[in-house]
Amino acid sequence: MIRVAVAGCAGRMGATVVDAVTAADDMEVTCGIDPHAAASAGGYPVYASVADAVAAGGFDVLVDFTQPDVVAANLAAALPAGVDCVVGTTGLSNDVLAELAAQAAPGTCLFYAPNFTTGAVLMMEFAKAAAPYFPEAEVLEFHHCNKKDAPSGTAVRTAQIIAEARGGRVSEAPGRETEIAGAEGARGALVDGVPVHSVRSMGYVASQEVVFGSLGQTLTIRHDSWDRASYMPGVLLGIRSVGACEGLIVGLEEFMS
């Protein structure tokens, strides 16, 4: 039985993780971490910080769906203590992730995925396959109005994958030099040379389009997630997989093959 701690257990995503872990036959929630929750909930203790939970012990894997401004401190408390971490909180650069993984106890794994839905992973794989054949590519991502970071981690990772697959080819489409005064940013944020546009509005959960263009044609790849439950198969796969791994692993595709 895999013993799981859920950071952000009182939040919407954290509560969904708790439900998914509880429903699984091979794992259980042994504690939660959330400064805004009661000291006990659902039959397990809830701690105000990851450091407090680590001191109490009793779990093998920490799942973190908290906030970009607290996730690094959470991992810095868990990894040196030998706790494997499954992280869906975005906003950490690859350099910061590598620094945190370097602090981990031997045999400990930091698994980070910008997106835990299988459809989003496949969307990125399809974008990787298409990128060498299209000179132009742009990423448009749509999220709920309470999302704390822009662009999303999925959009950033998609742009990086496209840039890598292009092999250094530079877009010839008009860029920031065409933005009119007072409308700076109209061409989006450049992530490794790929324009990324972020929409934040009520009505969305998480959606993303990748639009490729070449002479006389376009190709659009789109993924939509309408319910947080769509992330749970990927989260459970991460929980089941980290115990056999060590160091930093980025991307759910590493466990889907």
Short mmCIF file of C-alpha atoms in Angstrom, two decimals, residues 50-210:
data_model
loop_
_atom_site.label_atom_id
_atom_site.label_comp_id
_atom_site.label_asym_id
_atom_site.label_seq_id
_atom_site.Cartn_x
_atom_site.Cartn_y
_atom_site.Cartn_z
CA VAL A 50 5.02 20.05 4.73
CA ALA A 51 7.78 20.38 7.33
CA ASP A 52 5.27 19.50 10.06
CA ALA A 53 4.00 16.52 8.06
CA VAL A 54 7.54 15.26 7.40
CA ALA A 55 8.35 15.52 11.11
CA ALA A 56 5.29 13.39 11.92
CA GLY A 57 6.13 10.89 9.15
CA GLY A 58 3.89 8.12 7.88
CA PHE A 59 3.87 8.69 4.10
CA ASP A 60 5.89 7.63 1.07
CA VAL A 61 4.77 10.10 -1.62
CA LEU A 62 3.87 13.78 -1.50
CA VAL A 63 1.43 15.04 -4.14
CA ASP A 64 1.60 18.82 -4.58
CA PHE A 65 -1.12 20.87 -6.27
CA THR A 66 -0.65 24.08 -4.31
CA GLN A 67 0.55 27.51 -5.46
CA PRO A 68 3.62 28.63 -7.42
CA ASP A 69 4.86 30.69 -4.46
CA VAL A 70 4.90 27.77 -1.99
CA VAL A 71 5.71 24.65 -3.98
CA ALA A 72 9.51 25.11 -3.88
CA ALA A 73 9.51 25.32 -0.09
CA ASN A 74 7.30 22.22 0.09
CA LEU A 75 9.71 20.23 -2.03
CA ALA A 76 12.73 21.53 -0.12
CA ALA A 77 11.19 20.04 3.03
CA ALA A 78 10.15 16.70 1.53
CA LEU A 79 12.93 15.65 -0.84
CA PRO A 80 15.88 15.70 1.61
CA ALA A 81 13.75 13.56 3.95
CA GLY A 82 13.50 10.86 1.30
CA VAL A 83 9.90 11.53 0.31
CA ASP A 84 9.14 10.99 -3.39
CA CYS A 85 7.23 13.93 -4.87
CA VAL A 86 4.57 14.12 -7.59
CA VAL A 87 4.12 17.76 -8.58
CA GLY A 88 1.45 19.36 -10.73
CA THR A 89 1.92 22.93 -9.48
CA THR A 90 3.38 24.94 -12.34
CA GLY A 91 5.58 28.03 -12.23
CA LEU A 92 8.94 26.37 -11.47
CA SER A 93 11.69 26.61 -14.06
CA ASN A 94 13.70 23.57 -15.09
CA ASP A 95 16.73 25.05 -13.32
CA VAL A 96 14.83 25.34 -10.03
CA LEU A 97 13.49 21.81 -10.41
CA ALA A 98 17.02 20.52 -10.98
CA GLU A 99 18.29 22.39 -7.91
CA LEU A 100 15.54 20.91 -5.76
CA ALA A 101 16.14 17.39 -7.11
CA ALA A 102 19.84 17.76 -6.27
CA GLN A 103 18.86 18.21 -2.60
CA ALA A 104 16.93 14.92 -2.52
CA ALA A 105 18.04 11.97 -0.44
CA PRO A 106 19.54 9.07 -2.42
CA GLY A 107 16.90 6.99 -4.15
CA THR A 108 14.32 9.78 -4.03
CA CYS A 109 12.41 11.00 -7.09
CA LEU A 110 11.00 14.41 -8.02
CA PHE A 111 8.41 13.93 -10.74
CA TYR A 112 7.00 17.07 -12.31
CA ALA A 113 4.36 17.17 -15.04
CA PRO A 114 3.05 20.42 -16.56
CA ASN A 115 -0.10 18.48 -17.41
CA PHE A 116 -1.42 15.16 -16.08
CA THR A 117 -4.06 14.49 -18.74
CA THR A 118 -3.17 11.81 -21.28
CA GLY A 119 -4.78 13.92 -24.03
CA ALA A 120 -2.51 16.89 -23.33
CA VAL A 121 0.56 14.65 -23.40
CA LEU A 122 -0.52 13.26 -26.76
CA MET A 123 -1.18 16.81 -28.01
CA MET A 124 2.44 17.69 -27.21
CA GLU A 125 3.68 14.53 -28.91
CA PHE A 126 1.64 15.35 -32.03
CA ALA A 127 3.04 18.91 -31.97
CA LYS A 128 6.56 17.50 -31.79
CA ALA A 129 5.88 15.34 -34.84
CA ALA A 130 4.41 18.26 -36.84
CA ALA A 131 6.93 20.96 -35.93
CA PRO A 132 9.67 20.05 -38.46
CA TYR A 133 7.20 20.32 -41.35
CA PHE A 134 5.72 23.76 -40.59
CA PRO A 135 7.75 26.99 -40.49
CA GLU A 136 5.20 28.75 -38.28
CA ALA A 137 3.68 27.72 -34.95
CA GLU A 138 1.77 29.52 -32.23
CA VAL A 139 0.29 28.29 -28.95
CA LEU A 140 -3.03 29.55 -27.56
CA GLU A 141 -4.04 28.43 -24.08
CA PHE A 142 -7.31 29.03 -22.24
CA HIS A 143 -7.77 28.65 -18.48
CA HIS A 144 -10.15 29.59 -15.70
CA CYS A 145 -9.89 33.09 -14.27
CA ASN A 146 -8.31 31.94 -10.99
CA LYS A 147 -5.20 30.38 -12.50
CA LYS A 148 -2.12 31.85 -10.84
CA ASP A 149 0.42 31.70 -13.68
CA ALA A 150 0.53 32.73 -17.33
CA PRO A 151 1.45 31.18 -19.62
CA SER A 152 0.53 27.75 -18.32
CA GLY A 153 3.15 25.11 -17.72
CA THR A 154 1.64 23.05 -20.53
CA ALA A 155 1.97 25.93 -22.98
CA VAL A 156 5.57 26.58 -21.98
CA ARG A 157 6.49 22.92 -22.35
CA THR A 158 4.69 22.70 -25.71
CA ALA A 159 6.62 25.70 -27.03
CA GLN A 160 9.90 24.20 -25.83
CA ILE A 161 9.12 20.90 -27.55
CA ILE A 162 8.26 22.70 -30.80
CA ALA A 163 11.49 24.70 -30.68
CA GLU A 164 13.55 21.56 -30.05
CA ALA A 165 11.86 19.72 -32.92
CA ARG A 166 12.46 22.64 -35.29
CA GLY A 167 16.19 22.25 -34.85
CA GLY A 168 16.88 25.97 -34.62
CA ARG A 169 14.62 27.14 -37.44
CA VAL A 170 13.36 30.68 -36.79
CA SER A 171 9.84 31.85 -37.61
CA GLU A 172 9.44 34.35 -40.44
CA ALA A 173 6.02 35.58 -39.24
CA PRO A 174 5.77 39.19 -38.05
CA GLY A 175 6.76 39.54 -34.40
CA ARG A 176 6.88 42.15 -31.68
CA GLU A 177 8.25 44.75 -34.05
CA THR A 178 4.76 45.02 -35.56
CA GLU A 179 2.96 45.76 -32.26
CA ILE A 180 1.42 49.22 -32.27
CA ALA A 181 2.03 51.71 -29.46
CA GLY A 182 -0.19 51.00 -26.47
CA ALA A 183 -0.83 47.40 -27.56
CA GLU A 184 2.48 45.83 -26.63
CA GLY A 185 2.11 42.09 -26.13
CA ALA A 186 -0.34 41.61 -28.97
CA ARG A 187 1.95 39.03 -30.58
CA GLY A 188 2.15 37.07 -27.33
CA ALA A 189 5.04 36.00 -25.14
CA LEU A 190 7.97 34.38 -26.90
CA VAL A 191 8.95 31.04 -25.40
CA ASP A 192 12.04 29.75 -27.19
CA GLY A 193 10.92 31.75 -30.23
CA VAL A 194 7.35 30.40 -30.25
CA PRO A 195 4.54 32.94 -29.58
CA VAL A 196 2.29 31.91 -26.69
CA HIS A 197 -1.08 33.59 -25.98
CA SER A 198 -2.91 33.19 -22.65
CA VAL A 199 -6.66 33.64 -22.19
CA ARG A 200 -8.14 33.76 -18.67
CA SER A 201 -11.91 33.66 -18.28
CA MET A 202 -14.77 32.07 -16.39
CA GLY A 203 -16.13 29.09 -18.28
CA TYR A 204 -12.81 27.35 -18.95
CA VAL A 205 -11.02 24.63 -17.04
CA ALA A 206 -8.03 24.03 -19.33
CA SER A 207 -7.81 24.11 -23.12
CA GLN A 208 -4.95 24.56 -25.57
CA GLU A 209 -4.52 24.95 -29.31
CA VAL A 210 -1.32 24.64 -31.30
#
